[in-house]
Amino acid sequence: MESSEGRAEGSGRAPRVLVVGGGIAGLGAAQRLCRHPAFPQLRVLEATARAGGRIRSERCFGGVVELGAHWIHGPSQGNPVFQLAAKYQLLREKDLSEENQLTETGGHVGLPSVSYGSSGVSVSRELVVEMASLFYGLIDQTREFLHMADAPVPSVGEYLKKEIRQRAASWPEDEETRKLKLAVLNSFFNVECCVSGTHSMDLVALVPFGEYTVLPGLDCTFPGGYQGLTNHIMASLPEDVIVFNKPVKTVHWNGSFKEASSLGETFPVLVECEDGACFPAHHVIVTVPLGFLKEHLDTFFEPPLPTEKAEAIRKMGFGTNNKIFLEFEEPFWEPDCQYIQVVWEDTSPLEDVTSELRHIWFKKLIGFLVLPSFESVHVLCGFIAGLESEFMESLSDEDVLLSLTQVLRRVTGNAQLPAPRSVLRSRWHSAPYTRGSYSYVAVGSTGDDIDQLAQPLPTDGAEAQLQILFAGEATHRTFYSTTHGALLSGWREADRLIALRDPQAQLPGPWL
Ligand SMILES: Cc1cc2nc3c(=O)[nH]c(=O)nc-3n(C[C@H](O)[C@H](O)[C@H](O)COP(=O)(O)OP(=O)(O)OC[C@H]3O[C@@H](n4cnc5c(N)ncnc54)[C@H](O)[C@@H]3O)c2cc1C
């Protein structure tokens, strides 16, 4: 690590830039700016004690687990996270292969290896394959509504249910099989809620849904942990650029702020931290999660944001997806098993749930991925989205472990199934500087709201330009909710500043 002290020498007139948030968007922006000679006065203010944000790998069970981002979605040449990870040699040989990079998955989750029903009997593979093909066929069809003026229904969920209701009317099977088919479909709805980070697909807008862009490539993971990526970016920054445990309270802008030590110089922005520390700046790149912005909208900016931007923030969707890891001494699954689906036979996407969350929260769990690469233990990773996921965060580890042991005993039909040895879970909704998992385009909003959020301030050509810039996954119109969307947004805003301060600069373009 180089020190920024030397860089700051003789740089009295260089612009002061602050980046708020040390996730991949903020780190990406900082790395880009640090490489440019016009920005020797740069600081990243991070609220927590660590960098990476929603990229969070933890050593556990004798290996590494991901509490946040799990896969590189679409690892191929057009994906900057894939390119960086490859450059830093963080990926497996097979994930770098051309064959993997060219594979088209359509962004759909793979088929389960086994589907356990809540009656303790496995659901036939044939029926699961038939329902998966129906469900993902309908998901693909939603693209037809992109940019359409009048869609038949407002949400993806309502569209899926309308089509399923029609088809179900002509299913030839007996009542029991028809019910089972709907229960399997309900499980796919739960998966889709995890993918979109939402409580219900009824909250996800139909028309703009197809704007999310899936890159080619077979999703891959980081053998040493996703955080290796953000650690590498961080290591390339001068030592004292990142300030940890510095939560920002308010960004004061459109002002004329002075600092005792900078003789007479004024700054249009003043960043005030929760501990009272104040940082004057010419430019601030805000990369805090949309969940945090929603919660603190009234106090985080002074003067408040223009109405259109505040409205976009209110309308955009930001929900919860959590992971629950269970550690077992012995596997109860087959050696080649990768994904265990759980099907609650009394559920249907066509019926609303009415029971209290404490009685049914676990029914939202999609099932479990079998995590490879643990030497002496066996680890499953469950995914759960929505209000049930937020309720799960309020329970103790013991309660979660007990409920899931009961679920597993019930679906495997083995009342003696040994309880997991331990549990570890994420709690993204309770995390004060995140308040959820990732963004989606909610009913009542469109991709234009994403662009609105990404617009720098002020918008009226005031003397001091680009006082506040906005980056983070929720500001990328086609790659929102991903690490590559977040990274690209950080680069976009860094390039915007570079273009302002050095109009002759040769920008590297949107990729590396
Ligand atoms: C459970 C889960 C699974 C996911 N799976 C995937 C996946 O498989 N693939 C994928 O591509 N993406 C995935 N994502 C999404 C991905 O992790 C995010 O899109 C991406 O990491 C967001 O990066 P960011 O820099 O925009 O925000 P963040 O990583 O959230 O960074 C924002 C930073 O701002 C800091 N901050 C907040 N408030 C303040 C404040 N007031 N002052 C100072 N600092 C502040 C936060 O502490 C944080 O460090 C997943 C996310 C979750 C939660």
Tab-separated table of C-alpha atoms and ligand atoms in Angstrom, residues 20-25 45-48 52-55 67-71 73 226 246-248 287-289 292 300 321 323 428 433 437-438 472-473 481-483 486, ligand 1:
chain	number	residue	atom	x	y	z
A	20	VAL	CA	-19.583	7.684	1.022
A	21	GLY	CA	-19.634	3.886	1.372
A	22	GLY	CA	-16.901	1.291	0.916
A	23	GLY	CA	-18.839	-1.383	-0.980
A	24	ILE	CA	-17.771	-2.414	-4.466
A	25	ALA	CA	-19.317	0.732	-6.031
A	45	LEU	CA	-15.968	7.250	4.472
A	46	GLU	CA	-17.286	3.844	5.502
A	47	ALA	CA	-19.851	3.482	8.292
A	48	THR	CA	-18.755	0.036	9.460
A	52	GLY	CA	-17.054	-4.788	0.946
A	53	GLY	CA	-20.593	-3.892	2.063
A	54	ARG	CA	-22.957	-6.506	0.679
A	55	ILE	CA	-19.955	-8.539	-0.451
A	67	LEU	CA	-23.289	-13.859	3.760
A	68	GLY	CA	-23.950	-11.487	0.846
A	69	ALA	CA	-23.195	-11.800	-2.878
A	70	HIS	CA	-22.780	-15.446	-3.856
A	71	TRP	CA	-22.213	-15.757	-7.608
A	73	HIS	CA	-23.918	-13.559	-12.557
A	226	TYR	CA	-16.099	-12.995	-2.902
A	246	LYS	CA	-17.305	6.917	9.981
A	247	PRO	CA	-21.054	6.852	9.398
A	248	VAL	CA	-22.184	9.915	7.493
A	287	THR	CA	-22.961	4.912	-2.725
A	288	VAL	CA	-25.101	4.004	0.308
A	289	PRO	CA	-27.718	1.283	-0.301
A	292	PHE	CA	-30.522	3.228	3.853
A	300	PHE	CA	-29.456	12.667	4.866
A	321	ASN	CA	-33.182	-11.957	0.776
A	323	LYS	CA	-29.215	-16.957	3.745
A	428	TRP	CA	-29.571	-7.798	5.903
A	433	TYR	CA	-26.364	0.708	6.975
A	437	SER	CA	-30.689	-6.870	0.321
A	438	TYR	CA	-31.030	-5.316	-3.125
A	472	GLY	CA	-24.438	1.808	-6.130
A	473	GLU	CA	-26.307	-1.173	-7.517
A	481	SER	CA	-29.105	-5.842	-7.800
A	482	THR	CA	-25.715	-7.193	-8.901
A	483	THR	CA	-22.066	-6.664	-8.040
A	486	ALA	CA	-22.570	-1.698	-8.595
B	1	LIG	C1	-27.953	-12.014	0.412
B	1	LIG	C2	-27.430	-11.344	-0.832
B	1	LIG	C3	-27.071	-12.108	-1.925
B	1	LIG	C4	-26.594	-11.509	-3.083
B	1	LIG	N1	-26.185	-12.301	-4.119
B	1	LIG	C5	-25.615	-11.723	-5.200
B	1	LIG	C6	-25.036	-12.542	-6.206
B	1	LIG	O1	-25.033	-13.775	-6.110
B	1	LIG	N2	-24.463	-11.922	-7.280
B	1	LIG	C7	-24.455	-10.552	-7.414
B	1	LIG	O2	-23.944	-10.051	-8.424
B	1	LIG	N3	-24.977	-9.758	-6.448
B	1	LIG	C8	-25.542	-10.312	-5.353
B	1	LIG	N4	-26.025	-9.532	-4.352
B	1	LIG	C9	-26.058	-8.067	-4.546
B	1	LIG	C10	-24.690	-7.430	-4.362
B	1	LIG	O3	-24.126	-7.879	-3.165
B	1	LIG	C11	-24.870	-5.917	-4.327
B	1	LIG	O4	-25.586	-5.492	-5.481
B	1	LIG	C12	-23.545	-5.160	-4.311
B	1	LIG	O5	-22.599	-5.755	-3.462
B	1	LIG	C13	-23.853	-3.725	-3.862
B	1	LIG	O6	-22.679	-2.957	-3.830
B	1	LIG	P1	-22.784	-1.401	-3.489
B	1	LIG	O7	-21.411	-0.879	-3.440
B	1	LIG	O8	-23.779	-0.764	-4.374
B	1	LIG	O9	-23.461	-1.360	-2.022
B	1	LIG	P2	-22.903	-1.930	-0.648
B	1	LIG	O10	-22.059	-3.123	-0.883
B	1	LIG	O11	-24.078	-2.086	0.240
B	1	LIG	O12	-21.966	-0.758	-0.125
B	1	LIG	C14	-22.488	0.385	0.475
B	1	LIG	C15	-21.597	0.753	1.654
B	1	LIG	O13	-22.073	1.969	2.203
B	1	LIG	C16	-21.888	1.916	3.600
B	1	LIG	N5	-22.771	2.914	4.195
B	1	LIG	C17	-24.125	2.886	4.327
B	1	LIG	N6	-24.554	3.998	4.949
B	1	LIG	C18	-23.462	4.750	5.207
B	1	LIG	C19	-23.278	5.999	5.830
B	1	LIG	N7	-24.296	6.691	6.317
B	1	LIG	N8	-22.026	6.479	5.932
B	1	LIG	C20	-20.968	5.796	5.453
B	1	LIG	N9	-21.094	4.583	4.862
B	1	LIG	C21	-22.329	4.074	4.722
B	1	LIG	C22	-22.267	0.486	3.945
B	1	LIG	O14	-21.755	0.110	5.213
B	1	LIG	C23	-21.630	-0.278	2.785
B	1	LIG	O15	-20.325	-0.692	3.089
B	1	LIG	C24	-26.476	-10.102	-3.165
B	1	LIG	C25	-26.803	-9.328	-2.046
B	1	LIG	C26	-27.275	-9.936	-0.892
B	1	LIG	C27	-27.615	-9.089	0.294
